[in-house]
Short mmCIF file of C-alpha atoms in Angstrom, two decimals:
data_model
loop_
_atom_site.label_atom_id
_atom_site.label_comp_id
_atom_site.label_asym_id
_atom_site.label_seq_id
_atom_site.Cartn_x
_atom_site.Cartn_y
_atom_site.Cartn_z
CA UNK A 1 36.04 68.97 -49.49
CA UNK A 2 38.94 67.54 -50.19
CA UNK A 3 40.18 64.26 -51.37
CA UNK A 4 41.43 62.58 -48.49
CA UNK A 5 38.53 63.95 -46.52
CA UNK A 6 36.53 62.17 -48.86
CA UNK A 7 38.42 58.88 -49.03
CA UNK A 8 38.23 58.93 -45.20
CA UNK A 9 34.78 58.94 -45.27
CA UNK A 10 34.35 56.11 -48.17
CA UNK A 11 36.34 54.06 -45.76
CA UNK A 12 34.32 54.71 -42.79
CA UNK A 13 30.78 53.67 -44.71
CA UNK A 14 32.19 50.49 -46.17
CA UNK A 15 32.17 48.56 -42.67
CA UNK A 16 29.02 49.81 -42.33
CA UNK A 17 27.52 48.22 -45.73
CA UNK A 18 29.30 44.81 -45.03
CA UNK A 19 27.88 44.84 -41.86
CA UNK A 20 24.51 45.10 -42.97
CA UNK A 21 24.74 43.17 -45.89
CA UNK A 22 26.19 40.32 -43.27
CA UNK A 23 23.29 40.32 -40.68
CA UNK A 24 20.27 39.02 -42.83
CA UNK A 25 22.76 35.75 -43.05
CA UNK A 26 23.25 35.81 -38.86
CA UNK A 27 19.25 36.03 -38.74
CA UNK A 28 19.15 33.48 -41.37
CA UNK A 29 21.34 30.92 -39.49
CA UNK A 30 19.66 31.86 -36.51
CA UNK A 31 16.11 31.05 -37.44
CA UNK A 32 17.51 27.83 -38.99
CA UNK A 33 19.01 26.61 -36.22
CA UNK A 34 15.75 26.97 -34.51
CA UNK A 35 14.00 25.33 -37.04
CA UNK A 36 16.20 22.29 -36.29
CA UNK A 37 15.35 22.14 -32.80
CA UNK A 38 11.66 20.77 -32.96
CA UNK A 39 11.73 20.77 -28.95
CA UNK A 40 12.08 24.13 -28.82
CA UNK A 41 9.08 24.97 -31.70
CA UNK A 42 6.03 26.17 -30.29
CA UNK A 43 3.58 23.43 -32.08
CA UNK A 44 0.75 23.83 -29.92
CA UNK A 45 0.44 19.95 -29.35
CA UNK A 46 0.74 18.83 -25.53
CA UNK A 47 2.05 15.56 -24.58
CA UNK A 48 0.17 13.14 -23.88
CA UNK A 49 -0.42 12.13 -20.24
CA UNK A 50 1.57 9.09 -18.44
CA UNK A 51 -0.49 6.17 -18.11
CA UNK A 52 -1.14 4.93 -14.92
CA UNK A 53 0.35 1.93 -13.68
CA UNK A 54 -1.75 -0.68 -13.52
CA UNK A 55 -1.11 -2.12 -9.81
CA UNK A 56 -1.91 1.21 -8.85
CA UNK A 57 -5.48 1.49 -7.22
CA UNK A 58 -7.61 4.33 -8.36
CA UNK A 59 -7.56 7.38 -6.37
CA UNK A 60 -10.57 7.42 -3.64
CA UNK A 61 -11.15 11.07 -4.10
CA UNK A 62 -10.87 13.32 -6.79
CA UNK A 63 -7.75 15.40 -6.28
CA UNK A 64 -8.17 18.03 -9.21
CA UNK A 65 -11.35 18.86 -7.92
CA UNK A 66 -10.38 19.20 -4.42
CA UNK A 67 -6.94 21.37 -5.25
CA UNK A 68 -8.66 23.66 -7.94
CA UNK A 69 -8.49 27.47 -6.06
CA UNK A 70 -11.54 28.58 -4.76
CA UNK A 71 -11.77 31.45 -7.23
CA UNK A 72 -9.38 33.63 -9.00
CA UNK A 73 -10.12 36.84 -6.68
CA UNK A 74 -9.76 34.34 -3.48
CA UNK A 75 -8.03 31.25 -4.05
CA UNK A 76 -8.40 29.56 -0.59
CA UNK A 77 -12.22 31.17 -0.11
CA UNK A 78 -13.27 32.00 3.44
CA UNK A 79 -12.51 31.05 6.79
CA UNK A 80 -15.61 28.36 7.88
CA UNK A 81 -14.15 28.15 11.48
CA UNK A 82 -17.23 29.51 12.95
CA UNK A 83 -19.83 28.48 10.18
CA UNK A 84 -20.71 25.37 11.96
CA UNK A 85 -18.55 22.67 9.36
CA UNK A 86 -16.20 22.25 12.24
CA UNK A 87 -19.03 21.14 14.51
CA UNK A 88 -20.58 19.24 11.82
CA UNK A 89 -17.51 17.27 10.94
CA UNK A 90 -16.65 16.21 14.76
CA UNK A 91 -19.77 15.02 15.39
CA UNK A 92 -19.73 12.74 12.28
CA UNK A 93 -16.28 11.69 13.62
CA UNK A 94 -17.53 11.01 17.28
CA UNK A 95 -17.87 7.68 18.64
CA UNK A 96 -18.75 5.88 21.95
CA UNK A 97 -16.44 3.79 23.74
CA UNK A 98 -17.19 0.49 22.96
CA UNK A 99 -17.67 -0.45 26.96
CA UNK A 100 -19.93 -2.09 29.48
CA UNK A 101 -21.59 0.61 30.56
CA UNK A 102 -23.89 -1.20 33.19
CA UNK A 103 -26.89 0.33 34.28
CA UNK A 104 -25.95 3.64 31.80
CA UNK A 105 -25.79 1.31 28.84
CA UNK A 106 -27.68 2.72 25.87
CA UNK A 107 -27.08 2.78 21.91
CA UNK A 108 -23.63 3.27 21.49
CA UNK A 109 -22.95 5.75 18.40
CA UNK A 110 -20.52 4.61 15.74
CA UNK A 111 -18.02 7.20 13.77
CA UNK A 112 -19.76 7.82 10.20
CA UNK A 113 -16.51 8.05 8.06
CA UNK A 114 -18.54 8.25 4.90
CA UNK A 115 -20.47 11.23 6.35
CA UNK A 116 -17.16 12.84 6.76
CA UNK A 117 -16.12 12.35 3.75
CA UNK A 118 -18.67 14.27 1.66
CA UNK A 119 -18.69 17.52 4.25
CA UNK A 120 -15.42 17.75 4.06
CA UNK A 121 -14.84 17.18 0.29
CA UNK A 122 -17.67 19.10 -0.25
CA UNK A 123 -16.19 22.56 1.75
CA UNK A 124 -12.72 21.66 0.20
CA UNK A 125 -14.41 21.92 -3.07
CA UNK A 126 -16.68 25.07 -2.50
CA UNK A 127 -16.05 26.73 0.08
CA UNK A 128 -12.38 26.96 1.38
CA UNK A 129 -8.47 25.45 1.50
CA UNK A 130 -7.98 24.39 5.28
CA UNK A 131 -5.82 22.16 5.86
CA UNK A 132 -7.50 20.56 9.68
CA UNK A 133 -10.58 20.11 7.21
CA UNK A 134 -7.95 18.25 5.13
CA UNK A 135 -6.48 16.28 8.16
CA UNK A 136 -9.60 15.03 9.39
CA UNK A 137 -10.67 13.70 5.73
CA UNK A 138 -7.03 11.62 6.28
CA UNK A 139 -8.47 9.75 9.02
CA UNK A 140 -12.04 8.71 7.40
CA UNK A 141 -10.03 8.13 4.08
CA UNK A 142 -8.46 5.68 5.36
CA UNK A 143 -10.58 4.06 7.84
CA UNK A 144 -13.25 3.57 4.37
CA UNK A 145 -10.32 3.55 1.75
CA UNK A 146 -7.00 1.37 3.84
CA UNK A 147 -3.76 2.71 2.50
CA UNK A 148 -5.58 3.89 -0.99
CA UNK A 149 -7.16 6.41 1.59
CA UNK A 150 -3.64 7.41 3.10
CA UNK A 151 -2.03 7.85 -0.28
CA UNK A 152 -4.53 10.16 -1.52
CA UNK A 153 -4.27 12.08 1.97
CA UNK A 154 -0.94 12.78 1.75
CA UNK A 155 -1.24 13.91 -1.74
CA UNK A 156 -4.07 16.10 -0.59
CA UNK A 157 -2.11 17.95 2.23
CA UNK A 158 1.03 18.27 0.26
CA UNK A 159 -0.95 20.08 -2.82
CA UNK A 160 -3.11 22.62 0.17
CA UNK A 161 0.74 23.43 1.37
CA UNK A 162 2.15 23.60 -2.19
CA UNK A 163 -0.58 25.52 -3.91
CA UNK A 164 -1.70 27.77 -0.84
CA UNK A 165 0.56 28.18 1.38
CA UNK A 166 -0.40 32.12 1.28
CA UNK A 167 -3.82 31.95 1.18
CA UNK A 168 -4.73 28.57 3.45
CA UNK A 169 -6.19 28.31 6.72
CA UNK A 170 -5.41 28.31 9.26
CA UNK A 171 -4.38 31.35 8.66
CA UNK A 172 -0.84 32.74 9.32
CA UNK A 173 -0.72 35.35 11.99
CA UNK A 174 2.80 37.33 11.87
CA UNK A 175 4.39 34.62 11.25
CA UNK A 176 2.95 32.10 14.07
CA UNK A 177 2.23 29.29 12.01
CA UNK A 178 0.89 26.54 15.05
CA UNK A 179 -2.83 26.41 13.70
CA UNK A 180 -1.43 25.07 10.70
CA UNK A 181 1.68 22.94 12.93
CA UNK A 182 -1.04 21.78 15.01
CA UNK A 183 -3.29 20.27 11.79
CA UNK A 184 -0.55 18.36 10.36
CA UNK A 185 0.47 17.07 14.36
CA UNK A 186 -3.03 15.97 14.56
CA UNK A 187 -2.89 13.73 10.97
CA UNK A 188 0.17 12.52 11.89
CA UNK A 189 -1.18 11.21 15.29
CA UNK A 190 -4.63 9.67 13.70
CA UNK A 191 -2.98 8.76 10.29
CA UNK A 192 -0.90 6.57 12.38
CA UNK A 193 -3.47 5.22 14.58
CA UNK A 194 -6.03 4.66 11.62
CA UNK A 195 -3.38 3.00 9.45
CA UNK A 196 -2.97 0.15 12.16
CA UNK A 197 -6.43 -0.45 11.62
CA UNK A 198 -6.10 -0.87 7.61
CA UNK A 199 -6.41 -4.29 6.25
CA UNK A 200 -3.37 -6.06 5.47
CA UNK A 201 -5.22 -9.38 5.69
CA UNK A 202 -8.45 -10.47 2.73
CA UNK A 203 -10.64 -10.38 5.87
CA UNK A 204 -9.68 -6.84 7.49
CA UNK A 205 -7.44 -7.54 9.97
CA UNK A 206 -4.49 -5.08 10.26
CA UNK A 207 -1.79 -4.67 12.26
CA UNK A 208 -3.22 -4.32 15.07
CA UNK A 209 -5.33 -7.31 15.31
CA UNK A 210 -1.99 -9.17 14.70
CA UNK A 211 -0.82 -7.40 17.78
CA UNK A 212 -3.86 -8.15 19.75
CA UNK A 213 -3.86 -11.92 18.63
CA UNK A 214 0.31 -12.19 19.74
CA UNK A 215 -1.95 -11.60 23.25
CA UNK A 216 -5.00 -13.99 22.51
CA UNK A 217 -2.66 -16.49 21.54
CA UNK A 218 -4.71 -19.15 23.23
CA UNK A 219 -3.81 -23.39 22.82
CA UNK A 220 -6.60 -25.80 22.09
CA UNK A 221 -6.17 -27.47 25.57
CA UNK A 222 -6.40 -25.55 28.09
CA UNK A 223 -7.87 -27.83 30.64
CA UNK A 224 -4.85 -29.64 29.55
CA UNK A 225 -2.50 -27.17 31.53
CA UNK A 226 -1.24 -27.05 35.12
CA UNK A 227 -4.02 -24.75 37.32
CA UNK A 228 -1.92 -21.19 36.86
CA UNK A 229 -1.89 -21.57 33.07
CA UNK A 230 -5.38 -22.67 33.15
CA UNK A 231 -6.26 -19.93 35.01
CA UNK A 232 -4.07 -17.58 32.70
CA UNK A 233 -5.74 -18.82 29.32
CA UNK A 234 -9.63 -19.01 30.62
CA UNK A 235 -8.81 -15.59 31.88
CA UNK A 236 -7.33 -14.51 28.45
CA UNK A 237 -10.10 -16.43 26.60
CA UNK A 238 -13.31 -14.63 28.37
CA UNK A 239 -11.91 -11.54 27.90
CA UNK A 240 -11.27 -12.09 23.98
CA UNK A 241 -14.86 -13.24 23.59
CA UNK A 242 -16.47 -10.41 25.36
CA UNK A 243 -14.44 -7.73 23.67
CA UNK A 244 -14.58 -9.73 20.46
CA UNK A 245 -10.59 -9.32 20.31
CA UNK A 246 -8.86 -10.74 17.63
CA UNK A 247 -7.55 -14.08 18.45
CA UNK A 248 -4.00 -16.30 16.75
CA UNK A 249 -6.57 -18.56 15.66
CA UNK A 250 -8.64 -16.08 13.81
CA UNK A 251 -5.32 -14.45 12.32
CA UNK A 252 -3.88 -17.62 11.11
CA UNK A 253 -6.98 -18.24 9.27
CA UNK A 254 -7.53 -14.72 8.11
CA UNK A 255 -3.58 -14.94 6.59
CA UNK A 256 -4.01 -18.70 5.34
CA UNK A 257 -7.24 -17.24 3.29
CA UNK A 258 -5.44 -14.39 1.56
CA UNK A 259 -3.84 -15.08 -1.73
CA UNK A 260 -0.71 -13.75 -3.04
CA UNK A 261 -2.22 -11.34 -5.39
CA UNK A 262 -3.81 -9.32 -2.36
CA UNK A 263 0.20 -9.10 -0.87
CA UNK A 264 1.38 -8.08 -3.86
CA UNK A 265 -1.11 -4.98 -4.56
CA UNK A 266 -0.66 -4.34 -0.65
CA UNK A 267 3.15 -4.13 -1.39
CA UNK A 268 2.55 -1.61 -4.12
CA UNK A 269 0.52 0.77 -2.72
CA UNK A 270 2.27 0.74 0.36
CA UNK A 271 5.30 2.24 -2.29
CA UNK A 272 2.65 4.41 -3.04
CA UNK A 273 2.42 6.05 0.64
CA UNK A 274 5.71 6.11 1.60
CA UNK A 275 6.50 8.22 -1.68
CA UNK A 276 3.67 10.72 -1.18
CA UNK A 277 4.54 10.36 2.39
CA UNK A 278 8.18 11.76 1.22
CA UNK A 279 6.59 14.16 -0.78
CA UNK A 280 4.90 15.87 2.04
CA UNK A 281 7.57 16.12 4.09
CA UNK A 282 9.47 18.00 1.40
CA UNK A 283 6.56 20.29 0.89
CA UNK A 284 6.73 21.01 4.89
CA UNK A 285 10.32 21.47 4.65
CA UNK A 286 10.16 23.63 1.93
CA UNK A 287 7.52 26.08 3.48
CA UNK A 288 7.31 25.61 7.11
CA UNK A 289 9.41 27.85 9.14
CA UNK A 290 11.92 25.20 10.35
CA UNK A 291 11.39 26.22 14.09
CA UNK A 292 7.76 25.63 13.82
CA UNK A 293 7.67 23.05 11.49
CA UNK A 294 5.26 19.37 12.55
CA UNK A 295 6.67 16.30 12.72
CA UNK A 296 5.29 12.85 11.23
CA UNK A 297 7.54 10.76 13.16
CA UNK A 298 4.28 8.71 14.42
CA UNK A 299 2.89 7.73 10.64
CA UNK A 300 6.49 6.88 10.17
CA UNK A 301 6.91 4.60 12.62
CA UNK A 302 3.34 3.04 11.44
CA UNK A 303 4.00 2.42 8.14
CA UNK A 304 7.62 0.92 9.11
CA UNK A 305 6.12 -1.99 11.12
CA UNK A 306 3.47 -2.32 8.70
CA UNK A 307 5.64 -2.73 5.75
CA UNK A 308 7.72 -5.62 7.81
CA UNK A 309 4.95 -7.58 8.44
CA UNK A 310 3.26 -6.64 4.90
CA UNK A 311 6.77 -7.74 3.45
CA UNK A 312 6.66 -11.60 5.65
CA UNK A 313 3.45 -12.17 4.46
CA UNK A 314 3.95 -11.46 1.02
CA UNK A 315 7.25 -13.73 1.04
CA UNK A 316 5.05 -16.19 2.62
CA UNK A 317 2.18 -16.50 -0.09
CA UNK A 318 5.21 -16.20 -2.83
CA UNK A 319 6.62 -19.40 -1.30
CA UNK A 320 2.95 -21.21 -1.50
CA UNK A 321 1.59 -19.98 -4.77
CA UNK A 322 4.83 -19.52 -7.05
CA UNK A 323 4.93 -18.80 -10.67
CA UNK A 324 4.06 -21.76 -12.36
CA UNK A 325 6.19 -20.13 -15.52
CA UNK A 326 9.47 -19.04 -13.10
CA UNK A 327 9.46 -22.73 -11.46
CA UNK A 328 8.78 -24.53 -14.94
CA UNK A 329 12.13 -22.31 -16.37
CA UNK A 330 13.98 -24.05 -12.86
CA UNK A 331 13.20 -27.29 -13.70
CA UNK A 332 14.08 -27.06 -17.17
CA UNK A 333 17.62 -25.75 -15.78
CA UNK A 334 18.02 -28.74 -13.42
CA UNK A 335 17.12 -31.45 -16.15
CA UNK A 336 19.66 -29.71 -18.40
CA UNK A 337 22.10 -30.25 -15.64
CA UNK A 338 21.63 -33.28 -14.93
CA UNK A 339 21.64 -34.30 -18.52
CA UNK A 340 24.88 -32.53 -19.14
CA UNK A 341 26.38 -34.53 -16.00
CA UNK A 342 24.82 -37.50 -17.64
CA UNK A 343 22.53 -38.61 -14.32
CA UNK A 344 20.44 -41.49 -16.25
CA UNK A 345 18.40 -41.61 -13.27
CA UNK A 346 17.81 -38.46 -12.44
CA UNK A 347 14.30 -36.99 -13.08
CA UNK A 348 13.20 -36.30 -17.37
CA UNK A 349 10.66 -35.94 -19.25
CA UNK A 350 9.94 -39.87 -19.97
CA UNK A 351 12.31 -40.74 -16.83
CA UNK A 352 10.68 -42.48 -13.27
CA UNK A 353 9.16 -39.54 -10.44
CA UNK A 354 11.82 -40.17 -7.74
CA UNK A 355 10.26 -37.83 -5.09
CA UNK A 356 7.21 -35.60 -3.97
CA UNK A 357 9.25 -32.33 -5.31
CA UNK A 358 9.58 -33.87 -8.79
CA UNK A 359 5.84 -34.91 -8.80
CA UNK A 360 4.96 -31.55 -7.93
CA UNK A 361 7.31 -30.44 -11.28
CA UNK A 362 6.09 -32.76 -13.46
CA UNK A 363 2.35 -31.52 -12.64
CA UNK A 364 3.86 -27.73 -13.04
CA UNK A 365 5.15 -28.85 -16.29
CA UNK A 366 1.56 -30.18 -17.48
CA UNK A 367 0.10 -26.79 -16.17
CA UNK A 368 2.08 -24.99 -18.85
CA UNK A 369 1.23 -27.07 -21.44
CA UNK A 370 -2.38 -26.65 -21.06
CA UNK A 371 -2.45 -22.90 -20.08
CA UNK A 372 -0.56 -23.14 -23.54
CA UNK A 373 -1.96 -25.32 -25.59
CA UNK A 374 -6.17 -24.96 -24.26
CA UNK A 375 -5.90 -21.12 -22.51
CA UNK A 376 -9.50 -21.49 -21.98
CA UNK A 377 -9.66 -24.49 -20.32
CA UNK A 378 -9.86 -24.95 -16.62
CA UNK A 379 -7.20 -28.08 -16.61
CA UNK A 380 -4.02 -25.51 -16.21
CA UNK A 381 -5.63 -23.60 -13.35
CA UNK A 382 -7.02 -26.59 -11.89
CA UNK A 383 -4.02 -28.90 -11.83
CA UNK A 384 -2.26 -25.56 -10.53
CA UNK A 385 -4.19 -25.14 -7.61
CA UNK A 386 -3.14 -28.85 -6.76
CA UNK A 387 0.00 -28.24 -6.98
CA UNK A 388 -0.31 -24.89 -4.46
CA UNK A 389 -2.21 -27.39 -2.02
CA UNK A 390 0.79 -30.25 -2.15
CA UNK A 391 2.85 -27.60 -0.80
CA UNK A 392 0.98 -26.80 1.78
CA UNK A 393 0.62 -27.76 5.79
CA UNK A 394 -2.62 -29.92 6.40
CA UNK A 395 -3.58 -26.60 8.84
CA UNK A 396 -3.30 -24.23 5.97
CA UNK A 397 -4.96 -26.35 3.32
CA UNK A 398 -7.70 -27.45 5.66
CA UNK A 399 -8.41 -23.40 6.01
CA UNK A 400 -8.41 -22.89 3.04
CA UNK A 401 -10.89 -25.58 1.64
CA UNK A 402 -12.99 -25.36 4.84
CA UNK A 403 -14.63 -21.33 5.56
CA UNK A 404 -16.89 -22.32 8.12
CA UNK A 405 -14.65 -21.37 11.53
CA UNK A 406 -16.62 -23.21 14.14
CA UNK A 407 -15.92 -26.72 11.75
CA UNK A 408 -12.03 -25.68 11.01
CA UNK A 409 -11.98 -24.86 14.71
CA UNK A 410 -13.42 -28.72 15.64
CA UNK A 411 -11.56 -30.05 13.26
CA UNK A 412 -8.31 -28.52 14.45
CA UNK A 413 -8.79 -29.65 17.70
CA UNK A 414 -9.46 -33.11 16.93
CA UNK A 415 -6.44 -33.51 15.01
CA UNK A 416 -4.43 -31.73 17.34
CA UNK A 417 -3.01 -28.69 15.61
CA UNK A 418 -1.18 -26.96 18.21
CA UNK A 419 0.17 -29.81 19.87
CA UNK A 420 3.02 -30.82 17.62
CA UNK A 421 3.15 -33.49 15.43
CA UNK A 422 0.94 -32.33 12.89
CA UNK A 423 0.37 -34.13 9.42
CA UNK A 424 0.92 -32.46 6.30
CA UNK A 425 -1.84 -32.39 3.19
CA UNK A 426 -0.90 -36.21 2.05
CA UNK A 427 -0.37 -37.84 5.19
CA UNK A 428 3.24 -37.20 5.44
CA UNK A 429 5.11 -35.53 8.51
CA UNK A 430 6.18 -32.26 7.24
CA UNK A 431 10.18 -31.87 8.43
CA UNK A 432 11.17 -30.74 5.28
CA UNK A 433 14.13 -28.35 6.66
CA UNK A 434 14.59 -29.57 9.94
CA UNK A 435 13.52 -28.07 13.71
CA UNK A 436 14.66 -24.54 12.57
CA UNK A 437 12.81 -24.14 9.09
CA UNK A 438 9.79 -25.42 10.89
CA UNK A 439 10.27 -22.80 13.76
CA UNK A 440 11.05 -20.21 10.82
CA UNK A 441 7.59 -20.87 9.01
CA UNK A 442 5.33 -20.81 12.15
CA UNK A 443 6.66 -17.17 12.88
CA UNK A 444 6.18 -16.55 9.34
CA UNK A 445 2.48 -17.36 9.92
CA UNK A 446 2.57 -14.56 12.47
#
């Protein structure tokens, strides 16, 4: 060989050796670099859950249970079409019409929504994935549960959809997917209706007792009246009493009993359905062949005029029981003011009580110093709750001091609620705001 063959080749091995000399420093800079990323090292630890937020109610069913597959051979189970849980579940649901029946009458049979409840949990479970099983769960959910019930409906359906779509039943056959269409048509249609029915008053009423008692809205005096509205309200009057309809009297008193903190968790969890109800329809989107896809255009339109009235109320009962901390922090602002402006007269800590508003301060003020200074006394909460009642109408406080309904009713007649003119708690007309802020809190009470 000779010697430029040779040098050729010396040349030709020397990359070679650099090159391998030079890679256990690339693996070395490699497996620091990952060692300086502690997101991306495996440490076995899992993080820890989110806390749930305390406004939130607890779920009504248990949802792990209920979206666990069936097995690992047969995640959605078996078809129970024909096993008799259909039959069983629809005659849980069934219920009489609640009508004078005459001669025919006999023991009318009521829906039992708990009964449904534990069937169809219990099949979900066990047995199979099918999602009309899961829509008529929605409706008992909610009828037992209110809008708790609804939330954890629509979370239900959306997981079946997410989690099964292949396996689910109704089943899919070549590609017709209306058994499953029809299933989320038929929640959508008794979600709505059932929803109406869930309480957005302390004593049950829902939205559709308020629209029944915007009918029943019968005055005090109706032999008072000229002979047609006579007529009118007896008319209206017998029929509310024999169907037991929900009258304005009986709402007003149902709203004026409910406290603010039953608006506020109303107000939450109804942020609660409309974001699972969001959710589903994003999981139907996603899976549904667009052309055969179900609508919930009728739960929608529920849940909108349940949230405006939901939302009146709860700005209501914030304007009669306000934060005694928030209004305390406003009249501290306004005596700075009018210190700054140098107002001698104007209201202070040692200074004269010019007017009912600056009473009602001054006891807010003491409130805070006792729910400060003596947290376990009952003076703060006490002097609180008179301070809630000297903001209120006479009508309103006398509801809410007096539960029996045949008294308050007496008693509302005598004084002549209805009739204009009425008193407030002290003895004082009540025209704070003029015509139109009167007019403005009357609807409000509706």
């Amino acid at each position: 060989m000779s010697d430029e063959t040779e040098n050729v080749e010396e040349q030709a091995e020397e990359p070679v050796e650099e090159a391998a000399e030079e890679t256990p420093e690339v693996e070395a800079e490699e497996t620091k670099t990952e060692e300086a990323d502690p997101e991306e090292t495996d440490t076995g630890e899992t993080e820890p859950e989110k806390e749930p937020d305390p406004r939130s109610k607890p779920p009504v069913i248990d949802l792990e249970t209920l979206l666990k597959p069936i097995s690992d051979e047969n995640p959605a189970g078996e078809s129970v079409r024909y096993s008799g849980v259909y039959d069983e579940i629809n005659e849980a649901r069934r219920a009489d019409d609640d009508l004078n029946l005459g001669e025919w009458e006999h023991e009318l049979k009521v829906a039992d929504y708990k009964k449904v409840i534990e069937i169809a949990t219990n099949t979900l479970a066990n047995e199979t994935k099918d999602l009309q099983i899961a829509a008529w769960l929605s409706e008992s959910l909610i009828r037992e549960h209110g809008f708790a019930g609804l939330r954890d409906s629509l979370k239900l359906m959306s997981g079946l959809i997410d989690n099964f779509w292949e396996t689910a039943f109704p089943e899919v056959d070549e590609g017709d997917e209306e058994g499953r269409a029809n299933a989320i048509e038929w929640m959508d249609r008794e979600a709505a209706f059932s929803t109406l029915k869930a309480p957005i008053t302390e004593r049950g009423y829902g939205l559709m007792d308020y629209r029944d008692a915007k009918t029943f809205d019968i005055p005090d005096n109706i032999e008072a009246l000229d002979t047609a509205e006579r007529e009118k309200f007896t008319e209206l009057k017998e029929i509310a009493e024999k169907q037991n309809r929900t009258t304005a009297d009986k709402w007003k008193v149902a709203v004026a009993s409910s406290k603010r903190a039953f608006y506020e968790e109303l107000d939450f969890v109804l942020k609660e359905c409309w974001e699972e109800y969001e959710t589903l329809n994003k999981v139907a989107e996603k899976w549904f062949d667009p052309k055969q896809a179900a609508s919930m255009n009728d739960l929608k339109k529920a849940l909108e005029d349940i949230q405006t009235r939901a939302d009146k109320l709860l700005d209501k009962k914030r304007g009669e029981e306000p934060d005694p901390v928030d209004e305390y922090a406003e009249m501290e602002d306004g005596v700075e003011g009018e210190n700054r402006g140098g107002n001698a007269g104007g209201f202070s800590a040692g200074g004269a009580i010019k007017n009912r508003a600056q009473a009602l301060s001054r006891l807010t003020e003491v409130a805070k110093f006792f729910s400060q200074t003596e947290p376990h006394s009952p003076v703060s909460y006490l002097v609180n709750r008179a301070v809630k009642w000297g903001r209120m109408p006479l009508d309103s406080w006398l509801t809410e001091v007096i539960k029996d309904e045949t008294v308050l009713g007496q008693l509302r007649e005598t004084l002549g609620f209805g009739s204009g003119g009425a008193e407030d708690a002290w003895g004082e007309e009540n025209n704070e705001g003029g015509e139109e802020a009167q007019e403005a809190a009357a609807e409000e009470d509706w």
